[in-house]
Amino acid sequence: MDQESTIRLNEVQVSELRSLTESVTLARLQFARQIGMTHAGQRDTYTVLGYPETISTAEYRDLYARGGIAGSCVDALPEAVWRGDGDVIEDQDPEVETAFEAAWWLLNDRLKVWPTLQRLHIQASLTSFSVLFLGAPGDWQTELPRATKPEDLWYITPFGGGVTNADRTTARGTTSTYGTDAVVDKWDEDISSPRFGQPLTYQLRRTNISAPELQRPVHWSRVIHVPAKGFLDDAVYGPPTLERVFNYFIDLMKVAGGGAEASWLNANPITQWDTDPEMSFSSPQDAQAHVDSMKAKAQLIRDQMQRWIETRGVKAKQLGATASDFSNNVDAVVRLIAGTLRIPKRILDGSEAGVLASDQDRNNWNDQVKDCRSSYAHPIILRPFVQRLIDYNYLPKPKQWEPHWPEVAAMSEVEKLAAAETMVKLNDHGEK
């Protein structure tokens, strides 16, 4: 087959692939319209309950910033995974420091790699993906240049990504690109390319910086692409952490905000004013002046400027008031959120410490942290980053390397005391 025929065949296959993708997207959109529809399509529960059909990246960020435990939902796992100061090692012998290990130590110390990768993980969890931009010489539109020395890598900085409506369809609607700092600019559509279906260039932006370079596409080799954990359809986009629980946070706002407002209103009793039925006024103007005076006096009490009132022909009586207890409703919604995200509730609400600690919860959580390190943090974030630096000579090539993660299951003070007591009993066993 000649080259021209091959090109035409590739064009046909790409066209068919696009048609298939559009068909799948259309099918998902049609299915999405049915989610929340009950009573033979006569009732849209999403509309009734106030759930949005489309969630923008900006809305995820707003919820993360001001949604209370929403921030903990996003931060909990990345903070636990990257807690402490991890390391990358080539030789298991702690007395031996290879050239690779020395170069990595200097790079990590200079660029604060570990905490930066934690931010990268959080941004991917908050949106559908994030990218780590590698600040190095050359035109950003061109391939990452090979380094002459490790210092050629000037900086690393994460950007939170997002998707366009056509890129990714959620269960109910779409996640829009509004409010994102990184979007895919161009895709590799060559079916014979090792990067087929992967981004070729990105568009990066910073709201507080207007550098000319940010107006041009960025070559894929200059970024490390990190999809959100739980990606299924491809390795580009993953589900934002808050997507599955977004509706629950609307419910939480209702029960917590509404409950607090009800408590405020109930705790501020209503005052009933009984006017003497035999009381008379000389004129309608006199009656209106009396009413206006009572309103002014009531306003002073409401504004807490005075705690007494003088009345004539009027008896004031406060109606009974009780504060509303909405804790059970809040707890029920928080349990739904924690269960959906598989985060132990005590860890989510910050009470997993001291005597309140549950061994089972902590063990389950520690297992999740270890699983995330082995199945996501290492293969999706750390390894591509380190390997890119090795491939382009920013780190010397090692024989092999592996991450050294900080210990996960640190003992609490209560556990340390219990262990010490057990050791004392064992040492005293059999002695009189």
Short mmCIF file of N, CA and C in Angstrom, two decimals, residues 319-425:
data_model
loop_
_atom_site.label_atom_id
_atom_site.label_comp_id
_atom_site.label_asym_id
_atom_site.label_seq_id
_atom_site.Cartn_x
_atom_site.Cartn_y
_atom_site.Cartn_z
N LEU A 319 -44.19 35.08 73.13
CA LEU A 319 -44.61 33.71 72.87
C LEU A 319 -43.44 32.77 73.10
N GLY A 320 -43.72 31.54 73.49
CA GLY A 320 -42.68 30.57 73.77
C GLY A 320 -41.81 30.28 72.55
N ALA A 321 -40.53 30.04 72.78
CA ALA A 321 -39.59 29.77 71.69
C ALA A 321 -38.60 28.71 72.11
N THR A 322 -38.25 27.83 71.20
CA THR A 322 -37.25 26.79 71.45
C THR A 322 -36.29 26.73 70.28
N ALA A 323 -35.02 26.42 70.59
CA ALA A 323 -34.01 26.27 69.54
C ALA A 323 -34.19 24.94 68.82
N SER A 324 -34.03 24.95 67.50
CA SER A 324 -34.20 23.73 66.71
C SER A 324 -32.94 22.87 66.78
N ASP A 325 -33.11 21.56 66.93
CA ASP A 325 -31.99 20.63 66.92
C ASP A 325 -31.95 19.94 65.56
N PHE A 326 -30.99 20.34 64.74
CA PHE A 326 -30.88 19.78 63.39
C PHE A 326 -29.65 18.89 63.25
N SER A 327 -29.05 18.50 64.39
CA SER A 327 -27.81 17.74 64.35
C SER A 327 -28.00 16.37 63.70
N ASN A 328 -29.13 15.71 63.94
CA ASN A 328 -29.35 14.38 63.36
C ASN A 328 -29.43 14.45 61.84
N ASN A 329 -30.08 15.49 61.33
CA ASN A 329 -30.18 15.64 59.87
C ASN A 329 -28.81 15.90 59.26
N VAL A 330 -28.03 16.77 59.91
CA VAL A 330 -26.68 17.06 59.42
C VAL A 330 -25.83 15.80 59.46
N ASP A 331 -25.91 15.06 60.55
CA ASP A 331 -25.11 13.85 60.69
C ASP A 331 -25.45 12.83 59.61
N ALA A 332 -26.73 12.72 59.27
CA ALA A 332 -27.15 11.77 58.25
C ALA A 332 -26.54 12.12 56.89
N VAL A 333 -26.54 13.41 56.53
CA VAL A 333 -25.98 13.82 55.24
C VAL A 333 -24.47 13.65 55.23
N VAL A 334 -23.80 13.99 56.34
CA VAL A 334 -22.35 13.83 56.41
C VAL A 334 -21.96 12.36 56.28
N ARG A 335 -22.77 11.48 56.86
CA ARG A 335 -22.50 10.03 56.72
C ARG A 335 -22.64 9.60 55.27
N LEU A 336 -23.60 10.14 54.56
CA LEU A 336 -23.74 9.82 53.13
C LEU A 336 -22.52 10.28 52.35
N ILE A 337 -22.04 11.48 52.67
CA ILE A 337 -20.86 12.01 51.98
C ILE A 337 -19.64 11.14 52.28
N ALA A 338 -19.44 10.83 53.57
CA ALA A 338 -18.27 10.03 53.97
C ALA A 338 -18.34 8.64 53.34
N GLY A 339 -19.52 8.03 53.34
CA GLY A 339 -19.67 6.70 52.78
C GLY A 339 -19.44 6.67 51.28
N THR A 340 -19.92 7.70 50.59
CA THR A 340 -19.74 7.77 49.14
C THR A 340 -18.27 7.88 48.77
N LEU A 341 -17.53 8.68 49.53
CA LEU A 341 -16.11 8.89 49.24
C LEU A 341 -15.21 7.87 49.93
N ARG A 342 -15.81 6.99 50.72
CA ARG A 342 -15.07 5.96 51.46
C ARG A 342 -14.00 6.57 52.38
N ILE A 343 -14.39 7.68 53.00
CA ILE A 343 -13.55 8.31 54.01
C ILE A 343 -14.22 8.11 55.37
N PRO A 344 -13.57 7.47 56.33
CA PRO A 344 -14.19 7.30 57.64
C PRO A 344 -14.69 8.65 58.17
N LYS A 345 -15.91 8.66 58.70
CA LYS A 345 -16.53 9.91 59.13
C LYS A 345 -15.68 10.64 60.16
N ARG A 346 -15.07 9.91 61.08
CA ARG A 346 -14.27 10.57 62.11
C ARG A 346 -13.02 11.23 61.53
N ILE A 347 -12.52 10.68 60.45
CA ILE A 347 -11.39 11.32 59.78
C ILE A 347 -11.86 12.55 59.02
N LEU A 348 -13.04 12.44 58.41
CA LEU A 348 -13.58 13.54 57.63
C LEU A 348 -13.91 14.74 58.51
N ASP A 349 -14.50 14.49 59.69
CA ASP A 349 -14.89 15.62 60.54
C ASP A 349 -13.82 16.00 61.55
N GLY A 350 -12.64 15.33 61.48
CA GLY A 350 -11.51 15.75 62.29
C GLY A 350 -11.48 15.24 63.71
N SER A 351 -12.32 14.25 64.04
CA SER A 351 -12.34 13.74 65.42
C SER A 351 -11.58 12.44 65.58
N GLU A 352 -10.85 12.02 64.54
CA GLU A 352 -10.11 10.76 64.59
C GLU A 352 -8.79 10.97 65.32
N ALA A 353 -8.87 11.14 66.64
CA ALA A 353 -7.66 11.35 67.43
C ALA A 353 -7.92 10.92 68.86
N GLY A 354 -6.85 10.56 69.57
CA GLY A 354 -6.96 10.22 70.99
C GLY A 354 -7.94 9.11 71.26
N VAL A 355 -8.73 9.28 72.32
CA VAL A 355 -9.65 8.22 72.74
C VAL A 355 -10.80 8.06 71.78
N LEU A 356 -11.02 9.06 70.87
CA LEU A 356 -12.10 8.95 69.91
C LEU A 356 -11.73 8.09 68.71
N ALA A 357 -10.49 7.71 68.63
CA ALA A 357 -10.03 6.97 67.46
C ALA A 357 -10.65 5.59 67.40
N SER A 358 -11.01 5.19 66.19
CA SER A 358 -11.51 3.84 65.95
C SER A 358 -10.42 3.06 65.22
N ASP A 359 -9.96 1.97 65.83
CA ASP A 359 -8.90 1.18 65.21
C ASP A 359 -9.30 0.70 63.83
N GLN A 360 -10.56 0.27 63.70
CA GLN A 360 -11.02 -0.25 62.42
C GLN A 360 -11.02 0.85 61.36
N ASP A 361 -11.52 2.05 61.73
CA ASP A 361 -11.52 3.16 60.79
C ASP A 361 -10.10 3.53 60.38
N ARG A 362 -9.21 3.60 61.33
CA ARG A 362 -7.84 3.99 61.02
C ARG A 362 -7.16 2.95 60.15
N ASN A 363 -7.37 1.70 60.45
CA ASN A 363 -6.77 0.65 59.63
C ASN A 363 -7.30 0.69 58.20
N ASN A 364 -8.62 0.87 58.06
CA ASN A 364 -9.21 0.95 56.73
C ASN A 364 -8.66 2.16 55.96
N TRP A 365 -8.55 3.28 56.67
CA TRP A 365 -8.04 4.49 56.02
C TRP A 365 -6.58 4.32 55.62
N ASN A 366 -5.79 3.74 56.50
CA ASN A 366 -4.38 3.52 56.17
C ASN A 366 -4.23 2.61 54.96
N ASP A 367 -5.12 1.61 54.85
CA ASP A 367 -5.09 0.73 53.67
C ASP A 367 -5.41 1.52 52.41
N GLN A 368 -6.37 2.43 52.50
CA GLN A 368 -6.71 3.25 51.33
C GLN A 368 -5.54 4.14 50.92
N VAL A 369 -4.84 4.69 51.91
CA VAL A 369 -3.69 5.54 51.61
C VAL A 369 -2.61 4.73 50.91
N LYS A 370 -2.33 3.52 51.42
CA LYS A 370 -1.30 2.67 50.79
C LYS A 370 -1.72 2.27 49.38
N ASP A 371 -3.00 1.93 49.21
CA ASP A 371 -3.48 1.56 47.88
C ASP A 371 -3.35 2.73 46.90
N CYS A 372 -3.67 3.92 47.37
CA CYS A 372 -3.57 5.10 46.50
C CYS A 372 -2.12 5.35 46.11
N ARG A 373 -1.20 5.15 47.03
CA ARG A 373 0.21 5.33 46.71
C ARG A 373 0.67 4.36 45.64
N SER A 374 0.26 3.10 45.76
CA SER A 374 0.75 2.07 44.84
C SER A 374 0.02 2.06 43.50
N SER A 375 -1.27 2.43 43.50
CA SER A 375 -2.05 2.33 42.26
C SER A 375 -2.25 3.66 41.56
N TYR A 376 -1.95 4.78 42.23
CA TYR A 376 -2.21 6.08 41.61
C TYR A 376 -1.04 7.05 41.77
N ALA A 377 -0.67 7.35 43.01
CA ALA A 377 0.35 8.38 43.24
C ALA A 377 1.68 8.03 42.58
N HIS A 378 2.09 6.76 42.68
CA HIS A 378 3.35 6.36 42.08
C HIS A 378 3.26 6.23 40.56
N PRO A 379 2.35 5.39 40.02
CA PRO A 379 2.36 5.19 38.56
C PRO A 379 1.82 6.37 37.76
N ILE A 380 0.95 7.19 38.33
CA ILE A 380 0.31 8.25 37.56
C ILE A 380 0.97 9.61 37.78
N ILE A 381 1.55 9.84 38.96
CA ILE A 381 2.12 11.15 39.26
C ILE A 381 3.64 11.11 39.36
N LEU A 382 4.15 10.33 40.32
CA LEU A 382 5.58 10.38 40.61
C LEU A 382 6.42 9.76 39.50
N ARG A 383 6.08 8.57 39.04
CA ARG A 383 6.90 7.90 38.03
C ARG A 383 6.97 8.67 36.72
N PRO A 384 5.86 9.15 36.16
CA PRO A 384 6.00 9.94 34.92
C PRO A 384 6.87 11.17 35.10
N PHE A 385 6.78 11.82 36.27
CA PHE A 385 7.59 13.01 36.52
C PHE A 385 9.08 12.65 36.56
N VAL A 386 9.44 11.66 37.37
CA VAL A 386 10.85 11.28 37.50
C VAL A 386 11.37 10.75 36.17
N GLN A 387 10.58 9.94 35.48
CA GLN A 387 11.03 9.36 34.22
C GLN A 387 11.23 10.43 33.15
N ARG A 388 10.38 11.46 33.15
CA ARG A 388 10.55 12.55 32.18
C ARG A 388 11.88 13.27 32.43
N LEU A 389 12.20 13.47 33.69
CA LEU A 389 13.47 14.14 34.02
C LEU A 389 14.66 13.27 33.63
N ILE A 390 14.52 11.96 33.79
CA ILE A 390 15.61 11.05 33.39
C ILE A 390 15.76 11.05 31.86
N ASP A 391 14.63 10.95 31.15
CA ASP A 391 14.66 10.87 29.70
C ASP A 391 15.29 12.11 29.07
N TYR A 392 15.09 13.27 29.71
CA TYR A 392 15.61 14.52 29.13
C TYR A 392 16.84 15.03 29.87
N ASN A 393 17.48 14.12 30.64
CA ASN A 393 18.80 14.40 31.23
C ASN A 393 18.80 15.42 32.37
N TYR A 394 17.63 15.65 32.97
CA TYR A 394 17.60 16.54 34.13
C TYR A 394 17.97 15.78 35.41
N LEU A 395 17.96 14.47 35.33
CA LEU A 395 18.46 13.59 36.39
C LEU A 395 19.33 12.53 35.74
N PRO A 396 20.41 12.11 36.40
CA PRO A 396 21.23 11.02 35.83
C PRO A 396 20.44 9.72 35.78
N LYS A 397 20.73 8.90 34.79
CA LYS A 397 19.99 7.66 34.62
C LYS A 397 20.44 6.63 35.65
N PRO A 398 19.50 6.11 36.48
CA PRO A 398 19.86 5.11 37.49
C PRO A 398 19.71 3.69 36.93
N LYS A 399 20.22 2.72 37.67
CA LYS A 399 19.99 1.33 37.29
C LYS A 399 18.51 0.99 37.46
N GLN A 400 17.97 1.41 38.56
CA GLN A 400 16.55 1.33 38.84
C GLN A 400 16.27 2.31 39.98
N TRP A 401 15.01 2.63 40.18
CA TRP A 401 14.68 3.52 41.29
C TRP A 401 13.28 3.17 41.80
N GLU A 402 13.02 3.56 43.02
CA GLU A 402 11.70 3.34 43.63
C GLU A 402 11.46 4.41 44.69
N PRO A 403 10.19 4.70 44.96
CA PRO A 403 9.90 5.73 45.96
C PRO A 403 10.04 5.18 47.37
N HIS A 404 10.38 6.05 48.28
CA HIS A 404 10.41 5.71 49.70
C HIS A 404 9.37 6.59 50.39
N TRP A 405 8.22 6.00 50.69
CA TRP A 405 7.12 6.75 51.28
C TRP A 405 7.26 6.82 52.80
N PRO A 406 6.85 7.94 53.41
CA PRO A 406 6.83 8.01 54.87
C PRO A 406 5.86 6.98 55.45
N GLU A 407 6.08 6.62 56.69
CA GLU A 407 5.21 5.66 57.37
C GLU A 407 3.79 6.21 57.45
N VAL A 408 2.81 5.33 57.20
CA VAL A 408 1.40 5.74 57.21
C VAL A 408 0.82 5.63 58.60
N ALA A 409 0.94 4.46 59.21
CA ALA A 409 0.21 4.16 60.45
C ALA A 409 1.02 4.61 61.67
N ALA A 410 1.02 5.91 61.93
CA ALA A 410 1.67 6.41 63.14
C ALA A 410 0.76 6.16 64.35
N MET A 411 1.37 5.77 65.47
CA MET A 411 0.59 5.46 66.67
C MET A 411 0.17 6.74 67.38
N SER A 412 -1.07 6.74 67.89
CA SER A 412 -1.54 7.85 68.69
C SER A 412 -0.94 7.77 70.08
N GLU A 413 -1.11 8.84 70.87
CA GLU A 413 -0.58 8.85 72.23
C GLU A 413 -1.23 7.76 73.07
N VAL A 414 -2.53 7.55 72.87
CA VAL A 414 -3.23 6.51 73.62
C VAL A 414 -2.66 5.14 73.28
N GLU A 415 -2.40 4.92 71.97
CA GLU A 415 -1.85 3.63 71.55
C GLU A 415 -0.43 3.43 72.07
N LYS A 416 0.35 4.52 72.10
CA LYS A 416 1.71 4.41 72.64
C LYS A 416 1.69 4.04 74.12
N LEU A 417 0.78 4.64 74.90
CA LEU A 417 0.66 4.33 76.31
C LEU A 417 0.21 2.89 76.52
N ALA A 418 -0.75 2.43 75.68
CA ALA A 418 -1.22 1.06 75.79
C ALA A 418 -0.10 0.08 75.45
N ALA A 419 0.69 0.40 74.41
CA ALA A 419 1.79 -0.48 74.04
C ALA A 419 2.86 -0.52 75.13
N ALA A 420 3.13 0.64 75.74
CA ALA A 420 4.12 0.67 76.82
C ALA A 420 3.65 -0.14 78.02
N GLU A 421 2.35 -0.03 78.32
CA GLU A 421 1.79 -0.80 79.44
C GLU A 421 1.88 -2.29 79.17
N THR A 422 1.64 -2.68 77.93
CA THR A 422 1.73 -4.10 77.57
C THR A 422 3.16 -4.60 77.71
N MET A 423 4.13 -3.79 77.27
CA MET A 423 5.53 -4.19 77.38
C MET A 423 5.96 -4.33 78.84
N VAL A 424 5.46 -3.43 79.71
CA VAL A 424 5.79 -3.52 81.14
C VAL A 424 5.26 -4.82 81.72
N LYS A 425 4.03 -5.16 81.35
CA LYS A 425 3.43 -6.40 81.85
C LYS A 425 4.21 -7.62 81.37
#
